[in-house]
């Protein structure tokens, strides 16, 4: 089974059947692909641990709240989300990382693995004593079922209870730093592929016309000519590289780099499956310290990456590796602008949910300072403009990632109003989320 039409939960059910999992412990960062499974088959969950949380919709995890562990940081917007959710989940356990802000791209297992492992093992031991998980009877350490890849560490052939790890969001090392320690006690099944986690999130956005419309406007201003070489910095799962390769009909060799090995592995698999591996080459690369010589590429572009890096270092590097006469194009999310949630809700709710969402790394750029940075960079022929991305599938990963953040701002009556308005907007085909992006393009002096 690998049909494109399958939903993520159908794929997961097929995998669970294949591995003989009637009950398992689960580790996730975000519940998006488990939401409907939690509702329909809560008995599948011997326990559920959410690690690196910065948003949570309490009603979704309610059916498993007596075997739920929430791990989050004490900084940033996530604290409010947790404070709002916790009273509805009185039986859940929680652990707060001190002096730690969880951002979408935080490497939580890498940064806080030493705290996560003992806490989680203790929680798992108690959950396992209450309702033991299935012991997968397989001797296959790797495989793929219904488009989901799996890799097993620890005891196999019925030797250990199943602990299923779904991919995290943008975390560079994913669960890797802690897998071996968990595998001393559990049959740890790490999942991957384009239908889950960060790849589903970023690739879902990167193949959505609502995002590509804004990207296209930006790329048009870059003005890529046939035969010009392109460097894409912070390529993620390579969605925009595949889009560009198709758009330019393979006329431009694309070099795509990222610091995230998980994304690079998945990007190469997807590009190969789509027959694009000849035109796109993926490899490791850090925006703040690119490994390429000065004056290497005709076009250097980057989309929604400068938020996560030191923006000064990154822009200097992008310019350094561009050839004289080459163009540098950067697009960032605009956390200084209000969003549009096109749902028929009251002005009070709109005021809250459409407020700018603070989400930028230290030294990163996610606001109109992008224009000043380009203005002072020495680049010429500047094109500076905002654009938007839209999301109109409330079942898609992007919507499911953004929406739960709002519930920490709404009281019970407002939440009920929100759900009714959402049903109304779906019924009248007008549901829409729009967010701003800032774009800048400049030419390196030749
Ligand atoms: C939100 S994703 C954007 C992916 C892609 N550009 C797109 O728009 O679909 C941000 C990407 O930037 C990468 N990234 C973050 N810091 C980076 C750095 N210092 N160097 C290279 N890539 C980085 C992340 O690993 C992630 O893949």
XYZ file of C-alpha atoms and ligand atoms in Angstrom:
473
model
C 0.000 0.000 0.000
C 1.582 3.345 -0.951
C -1.182 5.255 -2.782
C -0.868 9.038 -2.726
C -4.471 9.364 -1.617
C -3.933 7.832 1.815
C -4.128 10.101 4.818
C -1.324 10.109 7.381
C -3.451 8.197 9.879
C -4.341 5.507 7.311
C -0.641 5.110 6.638
C 0.074 4.844 10.356
C -2.635 2.224 10.845
C -1.097 0.181 8.001
C 2.304 0.417 9.674
C 0.931 -0.549 13.097
C -0.759 -3.603 11.534
C 2.455 -4.555 9.763
C 4.443 -4.386 13.005
C 1.714 -6.054 15.059
C 1.208 -3.007 17.295
C -2.054 -3.192 19.208
C -0.720 -0.803 21.827
C 2.487 1.225 21.944
C 4.169 4.078 23.730
C 4.478 7.154 21.538
C 6.838 10.134 21.451
C 5.995 13.185 19.331
C 6.644 16.905 19.283
C 3.345 17.827 17.685
C 0.222 15.658 17.621
C -0.999 16.700 14.134
C -0.897 13.269 12.524
C -2.125 11.498 15.667
C -5.158 13.709 16.364
C -7.766 11.489 14.762
C -6.085 8.304 16.034
C -6.202 9.560 19.619
C -9.905 10.280 19.175
C -10.779 7.006 17.436
C -8.434 4.511 19.123
C -7.159 5.818 22.458
C -6.469 2.230 23.547
C -3.581 2.194 21.024
C -1.682 4.492 23.387
C 0.097 2.791 26.261
C 1.438 6.319 26.807
C 2.027 9.532 24.906
C 4.966 11.877 25.508
C 5.071 15.278 23.852
C 8.572 16.642 23.915
C 9.531 20.163 22.840
C 6.012 21.541 23.003
C 5.221 25.159 22.323
C 1.517 24.787 21.601
C -1.171 22.342 22.609
C -4.879 21.834 22.032
C -5.911 20.201 25.304
C -9.140 18.658 23.977
C -7.161 16.587 21.457
C -5.031 14.797 24.051
C -7.838 14.551 26.626
C -8.622 10.863 25.824
C -5.100 9.844 26.908
C -4.489 12.424 29.630
C -4.030 9.735 32.303
C -0.916 8.515 30.442
C 0.372 11.768 29.039
C 3.743 13.454 29.594
C 4.222 17.064 28.472
C 7.777 18.437 28.201
C 8.162 22.144 27.412
C 10.392 25.152 28.061
C 9.945 28.027 30.487
C 10.477 30.764 27.868
C 8.579 32.175 24.921
C 5.015 31.684 23.822
C 4.944 27.993 24.790
C 4.657 28.808 28.483
C 1.311 30.531 27.967
C 0.079 27.640 25.858
C 0.965 25.200 28.619
C -0.506 27.360 31.367
C -3.773 27.516 29.436
C -3.928 23.764 28.719
C -2.762 22.261 31.994
C -5.961 22.868 34.056
C -7.925 20.770 31.519
C -5.437 17.916 31.876
C -5.265 17.308 35.644
C -3.877 13.763 35.335
C -1.147 14.555 32.850
C 2.468 14.742 34.008
C 4.629 17.622 32.950
C 8.246 18.621 32.954
C 9.528 22.119 32.282
C 13.032 22.727 30.890
C 14.467 25.652 32.843
C 15.980 28.586 30.934
C 14.800 27.148 27.651
C 12.560 28.554 24.944
C 11.157 25.987 22.545
C 10.981 27.352 19.021
C 9.780 25.315 16.043
C 13.392 24.600 15.113
C 14.784 23.924 18.610
C 16.997 20.837 18.848
C 15.299 19.684 22.032
C 16.719 16.144 22.288
C 20.196 17.474 21.512
C 19.940 20.346 23.996
C 18.011 18.680 26.822
C 18.396 14.909 26.227
C 20.089 14.445 29.618
C 16.915 15.726 31.316
C 14.446 14.032 28.985
C 15.743 10.464 29.226
C 15.474 9.778 33.003
C 12.156 11.567 33.275
C 10.700 9.743 30.284
C 12.048 6.310 31.309
C 10.493 6.697 34.753
C 7.160 7.718 33.192
C 7.322 4.839 30.678
C 8.029 2.311 33.426
C 4.886 3.319 35.309
C 2.763 3.400 32.149
C 4.109 0.009 31.065
C 3.206 -1.488 34.462
C -0.391 -0.283 34.024
C -0.927 -1.404 30.412
C 1.998 -3.090 28.639
C 2.743 -2.190 25.039
C 2.941 -4.741 22.219
C 6.315 -6.356 21.590
C 6.894 -6.201 17.841
C 7.684 -9.628 16.505
C 9.944 -8.615 13.659
C 13.570 -9.166 12.753
C 13.536 -6.362 10.167
C 15.365 -3.338 11.552
C 14.341 -1.072 8.675
C 11.487 -1.007 6.241
C 8.765 1.021 4.622
C 5.017 0.567 4.843
C 2.435 2.770 3.125
C 5.030 5.463 2.474
C 6.263 5.571 6.071
C 9.839 4.471 6.689
C 10.829 2.888 9.981
C 14.075 2.114 11.755
C 14.224 -0.046 14.862
C 16.798 0.267 17.660
C 16.916 -1.934 20.738
C 15.432 -5.370 21.358
C 13.584 -6.967 18.425
C 11.802 -10.313 18.007
C 9.459 -9.683 20.912
C 12.275 -8.592 23.221
C 10.967 -5.175 24.222
C 7.819 -3.059 24.418
C 7.212 -0.770 21.431
C 8.098 2.915 21.676
C 7.149 4.700 18.447
C 8.878 8.016 17.727
C 7.241 10.232 15.121
C 9.540 12.773 13.454
C 9.813 16.149 15.161
C 9.330 19.477 13.377
C 12.525 21.291 12.351
C 14.807 19.851 15.037
C 18.188 19.209 13.376
C 19.058 15.983 15.198
C 15.475 14.838 15.801
C 15.381 12.078 18.517
C 18.815 10.709 17.536
C 20.731 11.945 20.631
C 18.497 9.896 22.946
C 17.452 6.870 20.876
C 20.235 4.569 22.071
C 19.470 5.242 25.730
C 15.747 4.585 25.248
C 16.608 1.474 23.214
C 18.294 -0.097 26.239
C 14.763 -0.750 27.540
C 12.371 -0.417 24.598
C 12.000 -1.510 21.020
C 12.362 2.021 19.639
C 10.719 2.473 16.246
C 11.734 5.782 14.601
C 9.442 6.784 11.757
C 10.211 8.972 8.730
C 9.129 9.844 5.209
C 7.293 12.684 3.535
C 3.915 12.133 5.205
C 4.960 12.816 8.799
C 6.491 15.479 11.047
C 8.679 18.296 9.782
C 8.753 17.018 6.213
C 4.947 16.887 6.044
C 4.834 20.347 7.635
C 7.382 22.101 5.418
C 6.679 20.091 2.265
C 2.931 20.598 2.763
C 3.533 24.345 2.832
C 6.119 24.183 0.038
C 3.736 22.435 -2.339
C 0.718 24.586 -1.425
C -0.206 27.186 -4.074
C -0.915 29.546 -1.179
C 2.830 29.604 -0.311
C 4.161 29.127 -3.833
C 2.304 32.236 -5.007
C 4.440 34.373 -2.703
C 7.616 32.428 -3.518
C 6.950 32.830 -7.231
C 6.628 36.588 -6.859
C 9.977 36.650 -5.081
C 11.735 34.343 -7.553
C 10.360 36.359 -10.485
C 12.119 39.443 -9.115
C 15.354 37.452 -8.893
C 15.032 36.879 -12.645
C 16.799 33.527 -13.076
C 18.171 33.133 -16.625
C 18.572 29.728 -18.351
C 21.856 28.081 -17.418
C 22.477 30.203 -14.310
C 23.579 28.301 -11.227
C 21.366 28.528 -8.145
C 22.245 28.077 -4.470
C 19.287 27.522 -2.116
C 20.291 28.071 1.504
C 18.163 26.304 4.143
C 16.375 24.053 1.659
C 14.517 21.897 4.224
C 12.938 18.910 2.466
C 13.701 20.520 -0.904
C 10.125 21.463 -1.796
C 11.074 24.775 -3.413
C 14.025 23.213 -5.240
C 11.723 20.664 -6.836
C 9.267 23.419 -7.689
C 12.039 25.542 -9.248
C 13.549 22.591 -11.143
C 10.166 21.946 -12.734
C 9.478 25.610 -13.392
C 12.834 26.109 -15.123
C 12.518 22.722 -16.869
C 15.892 21.650 -15.567
C 17.729 24.596 -17.167
C 19.389 25.664 -13.897
C 21.579 23.410 -11.757
C 20.452 23.814 -8.149
C 22.704 23.308 -5.135
C 20.602 23.022 -1.985
C 22.097 23.127 1.510
C 20.772 22.843 5.055
C 22.086 22.194 8.559
C 19.414 19.587 9.165
C 20.558 16.069 8.215
C 17.050 14.655 8.600
C 15.676 17.073 6.009
C 18.595 16.462 3.663
C 18.090 12.686 3.755
C 14.366 12.988 3.118
C 14.896 15.677 0.440
C 17.198 13.399 -1.540
C 14.708 10.506 -1.370
C 11.797 12.663 -2.558
C 13.795 14.336 -5.366
C 14.935 10.924 -6.577
C 11.388 9.563 -6.505
C 10.310 12.547 -8.586
C 13.139 12.121 -11.107
C 14.847 15.389 -10.130
C 18.073 14.179 -8.536
C 20.130 15.043 -11.620
C 19.279 18.723 -11.430
C 19.266 19.252 -7.638
C 22.189 18.320 -5.401
C 21.543 18.339 -1.661
C 24.273 18.620 0.935
C 25.138 19.992 4.366
C 25.809 23.704 4.630
C 25.537 26.410 7.277
C 24.111 29.769 6.185
C 26.405 31.560 8.627
C 29.533 29.922 7.242
C 29.016 28.601 3.740
C 31.645 26.193 2.449
C 31.683 27.682 -1.063
C 34.364 29.944 -2.518
C 33.699 33.652 -3.105
C 31.785 34.452 -6.327
C 30.468 30.892 -6.883
C 26.777 31.184 -7.889
C 24.690 33.324 -10.246
C 21.728 33.222 -7.878
C 21.713 32.777 -4.109
C 18.285 32.477 -2.546
C 16.776 31.593 0.794
C 13.202 31.276 2.006
C 12.143 31.490 5.669
C 15.565 30.637 7.061
C 17.023 33.977 8.205
C 14.595 33.859 11.172
C 16.627 30.968 12.584
C 20.180 32.260 12.004
C 22.384 35.201 12.758
C 20.987 37.452 10.032
C 24.092 39.659 9.703
C 26.425 36.711 9.214
C 24.004 34.986 6.874
C 23.472 37.965 4.574
C 27.239 38.582 4.374
C 27.730 34.931 3.384
C 24.978 34.958 0.768
C 26.573 38.017 -0.839
C 30.096 36.587 -0.610
C 29.246 33.410 -2.543
C 27.211 35.250 -5.229
C 29.082 36.123 -8.421
C 29.476 39.789 -9.355
C 26.287 40.613 -11.249
C 24.579 37.724 -9.459
C 21.376 38.165 -7.453
C 20.726 37.514 -3.791
C 17.096 36.945 -2.744
C 15.812 36.458 0.799
C 12.273 35.899 2.045
C 11.384 35.838 5.759
C 8.207 35.377 7.759
C 6.882 38.741 8.976
C 6.350 38.498 12.721
C 5.827 42.277 12.800
C 2.587 42.064 10.788
C -0.916 40.935 11.706
C -2.338 37.727 10.235
C -5.789 37.258 8.717
C -7.927 34.388 10.020
C -10.912 34.568 7.696
C -13.477 33.111 10.072
C -16.648 34.956 11.102
C -15.601 35.589 14.712
C -16.098 38.623 16.935
C -13.771 41.619 16.818
C -12.493 40.662 20.291
C -11.319 37.271 19.081
C -9.855 38.726 15.898
C -7.908 41.250 17.918
C -6.284 38.428 19.881
C -5.651 35.804 17.229
C -4.471 38.118 14.474
C -1.828 39.809 16.619
C 1.769 39.244 15.445
C 3.172 35.937 16.719
C 6.617 36.285 18.316
C 8.770 33.623 16.698
C 12.353 34.461 15.835
C 15.722 33.141 16.951
C 18.407 35.235 18.657
C 20.029 37.452 16.020
C 17.477 36.299 13.433
C 15.464 38.472 11.085
C 11.689 38.037 10.787
C 10.588 41.617 10.266
C 10.912 44.677 8.054
C 14.522 45.135 9.164
C 15.198 42.878 6.169
C 14.751 45.945 3.952
C 17.284 48.008 5.901
C 19.727 45.108 5.949
C 19.552 44.868 2.149
C 19.639 48.660 1.829
C 22.928 48.801 3.740
C 24.486 45.660 2.243
C 26.083 47.143 -0.864
C 23.691 45.233 -3.123
C 22.197 47.331 -5.936
C 19.013 47.249 -8.010
C 17.034 46.536 -4.840
C 13.522 45.119 -4.908
C 11.974 45.228 -1.455
C 8.380 44.179 -0.910
C 6.035 42.224 1.346
C 3.919 39.371 0.077
C 1.620 36.825 1.696
C 1.156 33.109 2.135
C -2.291 31.615 2.490
C -3.435 28.359 4.048
C -6.913 27.126 3.215
C -6.917 23.438 4.170
C -7.964 23.137 7.827
C -6.998 19.456 7.741
C -3.496 20.158 6.406
C -0.400 20.060 8.584
C 0.213 23.825 8.298
C -3.212 24.737 9.641
C -2.946 22.095 12.324
C 0.373 23.562 13.396
C -0.754 27.194 13.552
C -4.230 26.832 15.010
C -3.537 25.206 18.419
C -1.389 28.200 19.375
C -4.554 30.319 19.427
C -6.392 28.297 22.019
C -4.088 29.557 24.759
C -5.516 33.046 24.088
C -9.204 32.145 24.073
C -11.505 31.382 27.006
C -14.058 28.547 26.824
C -16.831 30.686 25.312
C -14.454 32.141 22.728
C -13.159 28.663 21.869
C -16.723 27.494 21.263
C -17.333 30.562 19.086
C -14.128 29.809 17.172
C -15.197 26.216 16.411
C -18.650 27.348 15.238
C -17.116 30.052 13.032
C -14.678 27.557 11.583
C -17.511 25.178 10.673
C -19.320 28.117 9.074
C -16.258 29.181 7.059
C -15.728 25.606 5.873
C -19.396 25.343 4.896
C -19.312 28.545 2.858
C -15.905 27.737 1.268
C -14.263 30.883 2.603
C -11.865 29.457 5.178
C -8.476 31.082 4.941
C -5.409 31.989 6.966
C -3.095 34.604 5.466
C 0.311 35.574 6.860
C 2.779 38.165 5.647
C 6.285 37.577 4.350
C 9.016 40.154 3.661
C 11.028 39.766 0.438
C 14.257 41.398 -0.689
C 16.306 40.967 -3.860
C 19.539 42.737 -4.771
C 22.360 42.476 -7.321
C 26.015 42.097 -6.346
C 28.123 44.865 -7.824
C 30.121 43.474 -10.754
C 11.162 26.850 7.673
S 12.337 25.834 6.886
C 12.329 26.484 5.227
C 12.615 25.446 4.182
C 12.520 25.953 2.735
N 13.421 27.031 2.484
C 11.105 26.360 2.413
O 10.796 27.553 2.417
O 10.286 25.465 2.176
C 13.850 26.525 7.527
C 15.046 25.692 7.157
O 16.230 26.425 7.466
C 17.190 25.510 7.945
N 18.230 26.233 8.686
C 18.151 26.810 9.893
N 19.332 27.364 10.247
C 20.171 27.137 9.212
C 21.535 27.470 8.959
N 22.267 28.142 9.868
N 22.069 27.083 7.798
C 21.355 26.390 6.881
N 20.063 26.043 7.072
C 19.473 26.412 8.216
C 16.367 24.564 8.782
O 17.054 23.366 9.047
C 15.141 24.391 7.914
O 15.297 23.341 7.020
